[in-house]
CSV table of C-alpha atoms and ligand atoms in Angstrom, one decimal:
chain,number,residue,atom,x,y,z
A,1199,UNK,CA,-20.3,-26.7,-20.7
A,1200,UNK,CA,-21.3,-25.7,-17.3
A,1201,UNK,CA,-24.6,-23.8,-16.9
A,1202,UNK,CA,-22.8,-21.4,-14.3
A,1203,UNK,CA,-19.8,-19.4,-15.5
A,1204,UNK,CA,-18.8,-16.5,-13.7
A,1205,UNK,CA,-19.1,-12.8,-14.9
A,1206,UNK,CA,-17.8,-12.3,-18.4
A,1207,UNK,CA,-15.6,-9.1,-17.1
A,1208,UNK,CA,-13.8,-11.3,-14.1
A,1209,UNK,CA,-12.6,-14.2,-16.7
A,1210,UNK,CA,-10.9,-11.6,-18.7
A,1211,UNK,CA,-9.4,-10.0,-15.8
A,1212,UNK,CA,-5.9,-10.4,-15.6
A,1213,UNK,CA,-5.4,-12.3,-12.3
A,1214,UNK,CA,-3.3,-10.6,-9.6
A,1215,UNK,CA,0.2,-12.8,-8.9
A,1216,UNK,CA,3.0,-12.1,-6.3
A,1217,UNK,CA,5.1,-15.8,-6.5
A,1218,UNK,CA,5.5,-17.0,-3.1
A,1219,UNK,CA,8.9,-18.5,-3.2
A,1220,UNK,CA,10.4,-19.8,-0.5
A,1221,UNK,CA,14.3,-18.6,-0.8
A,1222,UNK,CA,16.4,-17.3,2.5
A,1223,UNK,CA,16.2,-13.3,2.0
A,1224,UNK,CA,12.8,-12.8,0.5
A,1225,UNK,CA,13.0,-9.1,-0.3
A,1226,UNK,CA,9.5,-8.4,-2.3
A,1227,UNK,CA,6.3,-8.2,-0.9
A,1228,UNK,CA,7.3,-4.8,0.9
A,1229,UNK,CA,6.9,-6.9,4.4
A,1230,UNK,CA,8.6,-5.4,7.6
A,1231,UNK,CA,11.6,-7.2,7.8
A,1232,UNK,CA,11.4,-7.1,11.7
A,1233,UNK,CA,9.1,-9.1,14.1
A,1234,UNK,CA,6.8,-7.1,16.1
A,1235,UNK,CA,7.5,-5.8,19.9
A,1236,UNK,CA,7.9,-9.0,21.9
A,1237,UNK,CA,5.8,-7.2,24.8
A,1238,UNK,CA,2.9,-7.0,21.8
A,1239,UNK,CA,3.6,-11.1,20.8
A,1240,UNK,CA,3.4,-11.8,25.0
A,1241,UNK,CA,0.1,-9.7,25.2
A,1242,UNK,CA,-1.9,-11.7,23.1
A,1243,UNK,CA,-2.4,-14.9,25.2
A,1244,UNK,CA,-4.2,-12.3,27.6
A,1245,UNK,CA,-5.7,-10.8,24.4
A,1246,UNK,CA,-7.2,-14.2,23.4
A,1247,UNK,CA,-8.6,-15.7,26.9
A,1248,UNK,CA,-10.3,-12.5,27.7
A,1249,UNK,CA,-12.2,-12.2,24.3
A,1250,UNK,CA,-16.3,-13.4,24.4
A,1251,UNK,CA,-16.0,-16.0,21.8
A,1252,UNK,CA,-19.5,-17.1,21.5
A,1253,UNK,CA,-20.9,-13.3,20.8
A,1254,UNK,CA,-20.2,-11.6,18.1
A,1255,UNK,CA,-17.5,-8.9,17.8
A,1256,UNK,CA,-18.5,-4.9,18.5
A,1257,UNK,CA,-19.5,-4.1,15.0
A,1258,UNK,CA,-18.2,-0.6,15.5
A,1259,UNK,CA,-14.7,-1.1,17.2
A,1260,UNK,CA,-15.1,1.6,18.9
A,1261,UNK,CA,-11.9,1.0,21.0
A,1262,UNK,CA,-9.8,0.5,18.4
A,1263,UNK,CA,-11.4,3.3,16.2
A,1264,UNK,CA,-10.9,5.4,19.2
A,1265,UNK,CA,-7.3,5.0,19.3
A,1266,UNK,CA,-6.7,5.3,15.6
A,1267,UNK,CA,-8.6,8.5,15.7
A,1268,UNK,CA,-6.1,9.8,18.9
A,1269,UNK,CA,-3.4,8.8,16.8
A,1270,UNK,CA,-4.3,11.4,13.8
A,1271,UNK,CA,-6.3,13.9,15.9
A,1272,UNK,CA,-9.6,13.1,14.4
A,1273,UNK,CA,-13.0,11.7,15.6
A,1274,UNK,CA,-13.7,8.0,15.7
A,1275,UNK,CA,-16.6,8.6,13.7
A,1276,UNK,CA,-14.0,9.9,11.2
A,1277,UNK,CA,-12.6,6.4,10.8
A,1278,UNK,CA,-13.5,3.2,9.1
A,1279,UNK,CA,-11.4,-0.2,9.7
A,1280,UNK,CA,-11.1,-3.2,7.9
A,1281,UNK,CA,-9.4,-6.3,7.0
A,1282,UNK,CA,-6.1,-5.0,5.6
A,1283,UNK,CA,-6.4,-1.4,3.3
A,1284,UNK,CA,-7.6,-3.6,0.3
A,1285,UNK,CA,-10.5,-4.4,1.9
A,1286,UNK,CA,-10.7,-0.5,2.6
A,1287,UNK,CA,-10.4,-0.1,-0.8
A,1288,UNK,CA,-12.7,-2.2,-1.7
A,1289,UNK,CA,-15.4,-0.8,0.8
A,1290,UNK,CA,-14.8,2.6,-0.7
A,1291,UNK,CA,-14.8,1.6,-4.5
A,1292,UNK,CA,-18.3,-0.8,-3.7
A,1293,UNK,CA,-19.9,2.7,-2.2
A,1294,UNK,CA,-18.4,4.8,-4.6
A,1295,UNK,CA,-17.6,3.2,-7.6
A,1296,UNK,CA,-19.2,0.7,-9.6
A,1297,UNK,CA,-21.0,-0.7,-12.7
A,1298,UNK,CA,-21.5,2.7,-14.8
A,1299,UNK,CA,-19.2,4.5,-12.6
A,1300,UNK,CA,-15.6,5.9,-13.6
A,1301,UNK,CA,-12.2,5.5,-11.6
A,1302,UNK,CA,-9.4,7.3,-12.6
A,1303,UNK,CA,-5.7,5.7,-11.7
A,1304,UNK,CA,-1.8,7.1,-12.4
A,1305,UNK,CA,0.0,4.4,-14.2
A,1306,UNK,CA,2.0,2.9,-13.5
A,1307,UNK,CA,1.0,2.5,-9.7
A,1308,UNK,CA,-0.2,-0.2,-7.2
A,1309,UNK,CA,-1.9,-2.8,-9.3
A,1310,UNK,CA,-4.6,-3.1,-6.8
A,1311,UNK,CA,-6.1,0.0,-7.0
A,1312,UNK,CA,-7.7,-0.8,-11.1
A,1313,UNK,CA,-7.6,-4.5,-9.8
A,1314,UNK,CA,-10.6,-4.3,-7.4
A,1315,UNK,CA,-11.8,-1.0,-9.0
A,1316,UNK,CA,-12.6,-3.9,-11.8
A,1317,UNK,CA,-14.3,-6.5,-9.4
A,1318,UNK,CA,-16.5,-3.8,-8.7
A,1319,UNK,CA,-17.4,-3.4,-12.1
A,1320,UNK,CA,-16.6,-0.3,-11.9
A,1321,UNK,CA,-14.9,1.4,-15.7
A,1322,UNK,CA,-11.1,2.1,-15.1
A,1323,UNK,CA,-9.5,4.8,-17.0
A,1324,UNK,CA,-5.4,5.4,-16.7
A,1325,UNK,CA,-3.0,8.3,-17.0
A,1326,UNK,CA,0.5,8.3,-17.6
A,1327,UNK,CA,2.9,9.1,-15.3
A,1328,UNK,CA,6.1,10.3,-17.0
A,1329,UNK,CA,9.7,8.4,-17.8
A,1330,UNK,CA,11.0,9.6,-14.3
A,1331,UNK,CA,7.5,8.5,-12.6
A,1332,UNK,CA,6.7,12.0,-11.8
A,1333,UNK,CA,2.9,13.0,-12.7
A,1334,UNK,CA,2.2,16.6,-14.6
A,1335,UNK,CA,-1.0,18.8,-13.3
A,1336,UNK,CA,-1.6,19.2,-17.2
A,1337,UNK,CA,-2.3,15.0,-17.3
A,1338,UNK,CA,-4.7,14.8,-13.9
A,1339,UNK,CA,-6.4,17.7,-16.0
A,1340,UNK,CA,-6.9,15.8,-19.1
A,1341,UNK,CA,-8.1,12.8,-17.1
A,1342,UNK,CA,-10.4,14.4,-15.0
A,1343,UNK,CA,-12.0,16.7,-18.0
A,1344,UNK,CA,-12.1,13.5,-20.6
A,1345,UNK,CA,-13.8,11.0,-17.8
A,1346,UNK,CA,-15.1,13.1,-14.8
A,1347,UNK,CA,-14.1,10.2,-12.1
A,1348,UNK,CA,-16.3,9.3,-9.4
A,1349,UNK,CA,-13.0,8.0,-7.9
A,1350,UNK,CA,-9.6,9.2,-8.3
A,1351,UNK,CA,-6.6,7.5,-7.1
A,1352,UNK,CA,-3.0,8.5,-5.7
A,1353,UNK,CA,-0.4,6.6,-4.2
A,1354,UNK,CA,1.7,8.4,-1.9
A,1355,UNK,CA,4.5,7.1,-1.6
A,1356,UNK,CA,3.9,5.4,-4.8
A,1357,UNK,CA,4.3,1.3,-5.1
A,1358,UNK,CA,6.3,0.3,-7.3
A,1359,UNK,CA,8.2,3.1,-8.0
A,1360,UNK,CA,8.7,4.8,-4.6
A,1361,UNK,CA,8.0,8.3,-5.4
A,1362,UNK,CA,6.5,10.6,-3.2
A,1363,UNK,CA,3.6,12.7,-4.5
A,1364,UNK,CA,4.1,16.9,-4.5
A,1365,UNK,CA,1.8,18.4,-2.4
A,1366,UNK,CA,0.7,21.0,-5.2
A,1367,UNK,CA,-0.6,17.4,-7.2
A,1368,UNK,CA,-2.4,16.3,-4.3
A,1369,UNK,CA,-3.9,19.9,-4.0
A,1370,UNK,CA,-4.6,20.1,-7.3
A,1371,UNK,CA,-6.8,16.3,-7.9
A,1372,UNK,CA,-8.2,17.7,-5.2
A,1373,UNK,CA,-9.7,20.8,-6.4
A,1374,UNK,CA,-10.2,19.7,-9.9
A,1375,UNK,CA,-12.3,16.4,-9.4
A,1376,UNK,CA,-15.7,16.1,-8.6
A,1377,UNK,CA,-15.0,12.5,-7.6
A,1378,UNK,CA,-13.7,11.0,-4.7
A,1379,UNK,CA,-9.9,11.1,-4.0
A,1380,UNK,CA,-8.3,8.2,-2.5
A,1381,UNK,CA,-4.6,8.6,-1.1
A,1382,UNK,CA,-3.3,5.3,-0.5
A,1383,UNK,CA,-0.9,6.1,2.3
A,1384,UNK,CA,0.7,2.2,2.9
A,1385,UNK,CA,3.8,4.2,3.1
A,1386,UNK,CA,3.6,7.0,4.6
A,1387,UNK,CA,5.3,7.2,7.8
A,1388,UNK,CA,8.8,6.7,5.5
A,1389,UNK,CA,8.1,9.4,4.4
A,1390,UNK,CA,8.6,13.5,4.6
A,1391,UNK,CA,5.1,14.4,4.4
A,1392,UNK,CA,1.5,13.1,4.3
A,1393,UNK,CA,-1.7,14.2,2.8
A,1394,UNK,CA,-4.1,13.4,6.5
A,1395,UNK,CA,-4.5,16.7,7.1
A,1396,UNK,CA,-6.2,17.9,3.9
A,1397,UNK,CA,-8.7,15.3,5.1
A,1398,UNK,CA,-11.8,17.7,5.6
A,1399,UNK,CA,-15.5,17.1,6.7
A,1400,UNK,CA,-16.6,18.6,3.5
A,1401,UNK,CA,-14.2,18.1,1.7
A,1402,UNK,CA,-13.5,15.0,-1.2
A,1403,UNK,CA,-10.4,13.4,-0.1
A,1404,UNK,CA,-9.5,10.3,2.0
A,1405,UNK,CA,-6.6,8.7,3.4
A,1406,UNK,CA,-6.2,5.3,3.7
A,1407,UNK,CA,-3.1,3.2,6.1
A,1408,UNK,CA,-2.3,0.0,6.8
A,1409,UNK,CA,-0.6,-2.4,9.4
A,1410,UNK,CA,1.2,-4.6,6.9
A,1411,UNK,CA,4.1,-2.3,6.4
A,1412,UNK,CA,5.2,0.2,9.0
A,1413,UNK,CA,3.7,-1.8,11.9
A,1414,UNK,CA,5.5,-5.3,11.2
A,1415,UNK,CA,1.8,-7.1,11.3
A,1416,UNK,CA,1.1,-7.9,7.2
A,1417,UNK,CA,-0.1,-11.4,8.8
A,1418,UNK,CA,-3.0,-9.3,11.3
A,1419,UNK,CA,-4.3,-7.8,7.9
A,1420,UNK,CA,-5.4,-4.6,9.3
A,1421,UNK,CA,-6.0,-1.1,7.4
A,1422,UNK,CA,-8.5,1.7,7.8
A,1423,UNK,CA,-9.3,5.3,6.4
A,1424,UNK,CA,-9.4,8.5,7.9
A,1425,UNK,CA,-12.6,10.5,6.0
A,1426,UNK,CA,-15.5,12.7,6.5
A,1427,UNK,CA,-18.2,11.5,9.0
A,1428,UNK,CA,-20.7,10.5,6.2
A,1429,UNK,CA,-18.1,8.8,4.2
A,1430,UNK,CA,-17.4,6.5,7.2
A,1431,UNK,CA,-21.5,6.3,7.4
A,1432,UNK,CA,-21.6,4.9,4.2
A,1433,UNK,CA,-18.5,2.5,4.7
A,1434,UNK,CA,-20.4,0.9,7.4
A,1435,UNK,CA,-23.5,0.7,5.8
A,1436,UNK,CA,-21.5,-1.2,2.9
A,1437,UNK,CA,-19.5,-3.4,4.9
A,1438,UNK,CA,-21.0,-6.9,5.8
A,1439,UNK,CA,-21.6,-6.7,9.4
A,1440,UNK,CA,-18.7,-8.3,11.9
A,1441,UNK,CA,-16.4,-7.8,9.0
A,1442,UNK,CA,-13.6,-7.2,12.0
A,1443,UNK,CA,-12.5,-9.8,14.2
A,1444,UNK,CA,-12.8,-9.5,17.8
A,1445,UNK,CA,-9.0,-11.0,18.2
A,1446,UNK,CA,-8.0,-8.2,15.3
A,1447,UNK,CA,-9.7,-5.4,17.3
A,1448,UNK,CA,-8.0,-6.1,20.7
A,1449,UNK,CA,-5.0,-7.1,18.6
A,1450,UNK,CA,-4.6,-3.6,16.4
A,1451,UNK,CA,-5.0,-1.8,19.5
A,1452,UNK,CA,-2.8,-3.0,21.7
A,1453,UNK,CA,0.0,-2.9,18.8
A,1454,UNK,CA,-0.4,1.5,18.8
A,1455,UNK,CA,0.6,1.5,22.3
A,1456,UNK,CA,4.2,0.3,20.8
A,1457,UNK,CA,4.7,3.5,18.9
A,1458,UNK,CA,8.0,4.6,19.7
A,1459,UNK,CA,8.9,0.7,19.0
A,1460,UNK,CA,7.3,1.5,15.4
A,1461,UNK,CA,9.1,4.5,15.0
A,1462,UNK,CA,12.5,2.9,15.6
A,1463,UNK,CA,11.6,0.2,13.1
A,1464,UNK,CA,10.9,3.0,10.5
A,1465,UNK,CA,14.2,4.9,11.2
A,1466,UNK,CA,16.1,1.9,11.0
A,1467,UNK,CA,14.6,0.6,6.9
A,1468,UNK,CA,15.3,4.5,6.7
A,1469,UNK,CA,18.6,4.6,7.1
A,1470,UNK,CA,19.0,1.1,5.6
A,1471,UNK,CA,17.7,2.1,2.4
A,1472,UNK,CA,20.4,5.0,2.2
A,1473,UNK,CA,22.4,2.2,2.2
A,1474,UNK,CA,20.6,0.0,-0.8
A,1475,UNK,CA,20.7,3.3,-2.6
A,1476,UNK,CA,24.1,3.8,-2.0
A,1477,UNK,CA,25.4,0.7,-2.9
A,1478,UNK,CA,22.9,0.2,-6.4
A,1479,UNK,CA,24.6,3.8,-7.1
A,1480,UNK,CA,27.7,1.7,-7.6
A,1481,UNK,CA,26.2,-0.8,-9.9
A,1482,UNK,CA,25.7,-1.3,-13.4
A,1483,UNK,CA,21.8,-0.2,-12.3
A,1484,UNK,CA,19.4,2.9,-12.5
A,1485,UNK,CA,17.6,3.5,-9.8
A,1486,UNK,CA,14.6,5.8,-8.7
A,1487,UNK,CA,14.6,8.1,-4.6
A,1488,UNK,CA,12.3,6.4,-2.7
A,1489,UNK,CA,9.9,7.5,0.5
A,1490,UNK,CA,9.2,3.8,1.1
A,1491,UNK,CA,10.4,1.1,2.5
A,1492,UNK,CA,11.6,-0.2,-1.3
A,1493,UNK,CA,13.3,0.7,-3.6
A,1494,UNK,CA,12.7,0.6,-7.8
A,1495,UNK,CA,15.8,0.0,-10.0
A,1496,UNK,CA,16.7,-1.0,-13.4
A,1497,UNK,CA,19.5,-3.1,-14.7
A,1498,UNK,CA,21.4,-1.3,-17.6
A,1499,UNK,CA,23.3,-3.7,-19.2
A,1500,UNK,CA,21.5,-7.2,-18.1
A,1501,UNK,CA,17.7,-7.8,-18.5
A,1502,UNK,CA,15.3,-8.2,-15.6
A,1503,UNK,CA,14.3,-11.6,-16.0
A,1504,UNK,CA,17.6,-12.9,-16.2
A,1505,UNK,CA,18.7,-10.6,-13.1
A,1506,UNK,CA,15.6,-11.7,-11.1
A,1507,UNK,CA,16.1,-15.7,-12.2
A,1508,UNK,CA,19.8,-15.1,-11.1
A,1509,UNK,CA,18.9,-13.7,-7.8
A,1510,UNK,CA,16.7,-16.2,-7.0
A,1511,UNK,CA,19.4,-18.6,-7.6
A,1512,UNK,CA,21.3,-16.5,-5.4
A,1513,UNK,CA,18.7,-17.1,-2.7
A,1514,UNK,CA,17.5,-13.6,-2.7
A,1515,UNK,CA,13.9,-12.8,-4.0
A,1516,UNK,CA,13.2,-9.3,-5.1
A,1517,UNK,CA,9.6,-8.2,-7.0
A,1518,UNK,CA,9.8,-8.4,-11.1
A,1519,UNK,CA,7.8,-5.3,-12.4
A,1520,UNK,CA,9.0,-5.6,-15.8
A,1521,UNK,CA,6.1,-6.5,-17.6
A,1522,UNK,CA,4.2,-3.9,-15.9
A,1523,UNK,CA,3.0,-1.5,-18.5
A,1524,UNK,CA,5.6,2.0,-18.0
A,1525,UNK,CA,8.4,-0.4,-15.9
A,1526,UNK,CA,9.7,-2.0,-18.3
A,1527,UNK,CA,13.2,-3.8,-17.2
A,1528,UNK,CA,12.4,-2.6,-13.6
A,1529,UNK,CA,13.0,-4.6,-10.2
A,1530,UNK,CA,11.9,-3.3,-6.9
A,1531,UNK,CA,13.4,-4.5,-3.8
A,1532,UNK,CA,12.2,-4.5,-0.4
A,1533,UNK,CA,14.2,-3.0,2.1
A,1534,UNK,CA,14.9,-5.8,4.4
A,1535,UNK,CA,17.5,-6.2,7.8
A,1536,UNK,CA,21.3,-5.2,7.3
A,1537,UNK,CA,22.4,-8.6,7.2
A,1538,UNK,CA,19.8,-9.5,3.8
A,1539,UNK,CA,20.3,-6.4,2.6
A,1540,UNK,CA,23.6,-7.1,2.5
A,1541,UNK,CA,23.8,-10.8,1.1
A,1542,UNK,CA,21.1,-8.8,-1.9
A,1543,UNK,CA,23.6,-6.3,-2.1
A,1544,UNK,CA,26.2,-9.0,-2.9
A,1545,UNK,CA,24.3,-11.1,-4.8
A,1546,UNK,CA,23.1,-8.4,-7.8
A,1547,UNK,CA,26.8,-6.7,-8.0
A,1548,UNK,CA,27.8,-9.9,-8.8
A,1549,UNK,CA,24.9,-10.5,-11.5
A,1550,UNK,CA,25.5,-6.9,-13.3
A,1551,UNK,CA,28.5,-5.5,-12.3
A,1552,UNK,CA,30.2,-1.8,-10.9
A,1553,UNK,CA,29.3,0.8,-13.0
A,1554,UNK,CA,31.6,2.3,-15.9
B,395,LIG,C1,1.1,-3.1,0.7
B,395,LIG,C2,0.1,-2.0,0.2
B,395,LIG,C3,-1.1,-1.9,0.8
B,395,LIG,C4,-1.5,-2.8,1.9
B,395,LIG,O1,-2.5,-3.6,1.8
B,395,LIG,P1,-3.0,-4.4,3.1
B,395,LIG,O2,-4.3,-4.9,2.6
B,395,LIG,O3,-3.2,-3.4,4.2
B,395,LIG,O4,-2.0,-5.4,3.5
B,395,LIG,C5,-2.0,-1.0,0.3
B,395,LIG,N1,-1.6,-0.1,-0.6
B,395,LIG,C6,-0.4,-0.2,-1.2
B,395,LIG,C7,0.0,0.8,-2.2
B,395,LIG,C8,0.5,-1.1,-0.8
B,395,LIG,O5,1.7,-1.2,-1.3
């Protein structure tokens, strides 16, 4: 046996899996299904001659932070960036989490968030959301009193299952946790309302984005956190040093000058996934309102699996969620362009059926 075996906790870990298959209309990873602005794509050559390759990148990125902080009328030193919002996560849960340390999650909810809280080393402890994925003030009570969380997760809206999270259950983690509140935001500008401005400077909670959805750039892997100043201290301090790119920098900021192109691209999934909805209303299907760019359905009279082989089949690739704990028999599809939302569309009323 070898004499180096890695920590006892990480081989039990279950391992975090998303199949890659390579089908026509791949509808689950919750990518944008549109490229980014072609005036961004053109930019970059410019972008890549003018960078200083031989010196390291500016360990603050202050230009970028600069214009992430004009974006949500904060302070640059009220933001942290990193590669992708997992990596944010990660930063957060490393300073704030932990081996001995508690973090509280909402099953079921992104699978991330109790993943790394685990290759921290940190103790995770779940609540239940209920049948209609809705979460009760009573159950963020119970978790809070029975574990007193250094960290606290919500998901707004919530991936898998799409819901958006009531204000008075953001206020209320809030006020009842001594811990740190993350709000994972990946979402958030398909939705009606976000939790940034209950960020405070002595306050607990933090917000965190990303560019993989909204901003059609999951290959750039770019996220970041608005918080208090000495959160975003701390972050840094964590952080190995150059952990951001000088390409990513230049590259992240040029994309937010292409907001009303982003905009567009969110009222357009918007008014695409009225029509997903619309349609799976029609089928043999439940399915759950949505503030995301997905949507979370279950098949009533077929089972998952056999839906999600048959789709595949079908050349349409959609997320299997049904062995998550609390989604059992659920799929979640992606909201993708008309044309493969409409060749999905096909595809599963032909697998289950019109409803009765
Ligand atoms: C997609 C997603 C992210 C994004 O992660 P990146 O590392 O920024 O790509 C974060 N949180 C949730 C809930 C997501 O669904």
């Amino acid at each position: 046996m070898a004499k180096f075996e890695p920590r006892s906790d990480i081989t039990a870990m279950p391992k975090y899996h998303s199949p890659q298959v390579d089908v026509p209309v791949r509808l689950n990873t919750n990518e944008s299904p549109f490229a980014p602005p072609r005036q961004w794509l053109d930019g970059l050559g410019s972008i890549v001659s003018g960078i200083d390759w031989n010196r390291y990148p500016d360990r603050l990125a202050r230009r970028l932070r600069d214009a992430i902080a004009l974006r949500h009328r904060v302070t640059p030193d009220n933001v942290f960036v990193a590669n992708g919002s997992n990596e944010v996560l990660q930063t957060l849960l490393l300073t704030y989490a932990g081996p001995g340390r508690t973090v509280a999650t909402f099953e079921p909810t992104y699978q991330l968030h109790s993943h790394i809280a685990r290759i921290t080393g940190s103790t995770v402890v779940s609540g239940r959301r209920n049948a209609d994925f809705s979460l009760d003030e009573s159950e963020i009570r119970r978790v809070v009193a029975d574990h007193r969380p250094h960290v606290l997760f919500l998901c707004s809206p919530n991936n898998p299952t799409g819901v958006v999270e009531q204000r008075r259950n953001v206020d209320f983690a809030i006020n009842e946790t001594p811990g740190l509140v993350i709000i994972d935001e990946a979402y958030a500008e398909f939705a009606d309302w976000s939790a940034m401005e209950l960020v405070s400077e002595d306050g607990n909670v933090v917000v965190s984005r990303t560019f993989s959805k909204t901003w059609s750039l999951a290959a750039l892997r770019l996220g970041y956190v608005i918080a208090p100043k000495t959160v975003v201290a701390q972050l840094e301090a964590v952080v190995l040093p150059y952990h951001l790119d000088a390409f990513k920098q230049a590259a992240g900021l040029s994309a937010l000058s292409f907001v009303d192109e982003m905009d567009d691209r969110v009222r357009a999934i918007v008014a695409e996934r009225g029509r997903i909805n619309e349609a799976l209303d029609a089928m043999a299907v439940q399915r759950w309102e949505s503030g995301a760019n997905f949507v979370l359905f279950r098949p009533t009279v077929a089972d998952a699996e056999g839906v999600w082989t048959d789709l595949v089949d079908k050349g349409v690739l959609v997320r299997d969620c049904s062995s998550w704990p609390g989604l059992e028999g659920c799929l979640r599809v992606t909201v993708g362009t008309r044309d493969e939302n409409e060749k999905f569309i096909e595809a599963l009323k032909s697998i289950v059926g019109t409803r009765e």
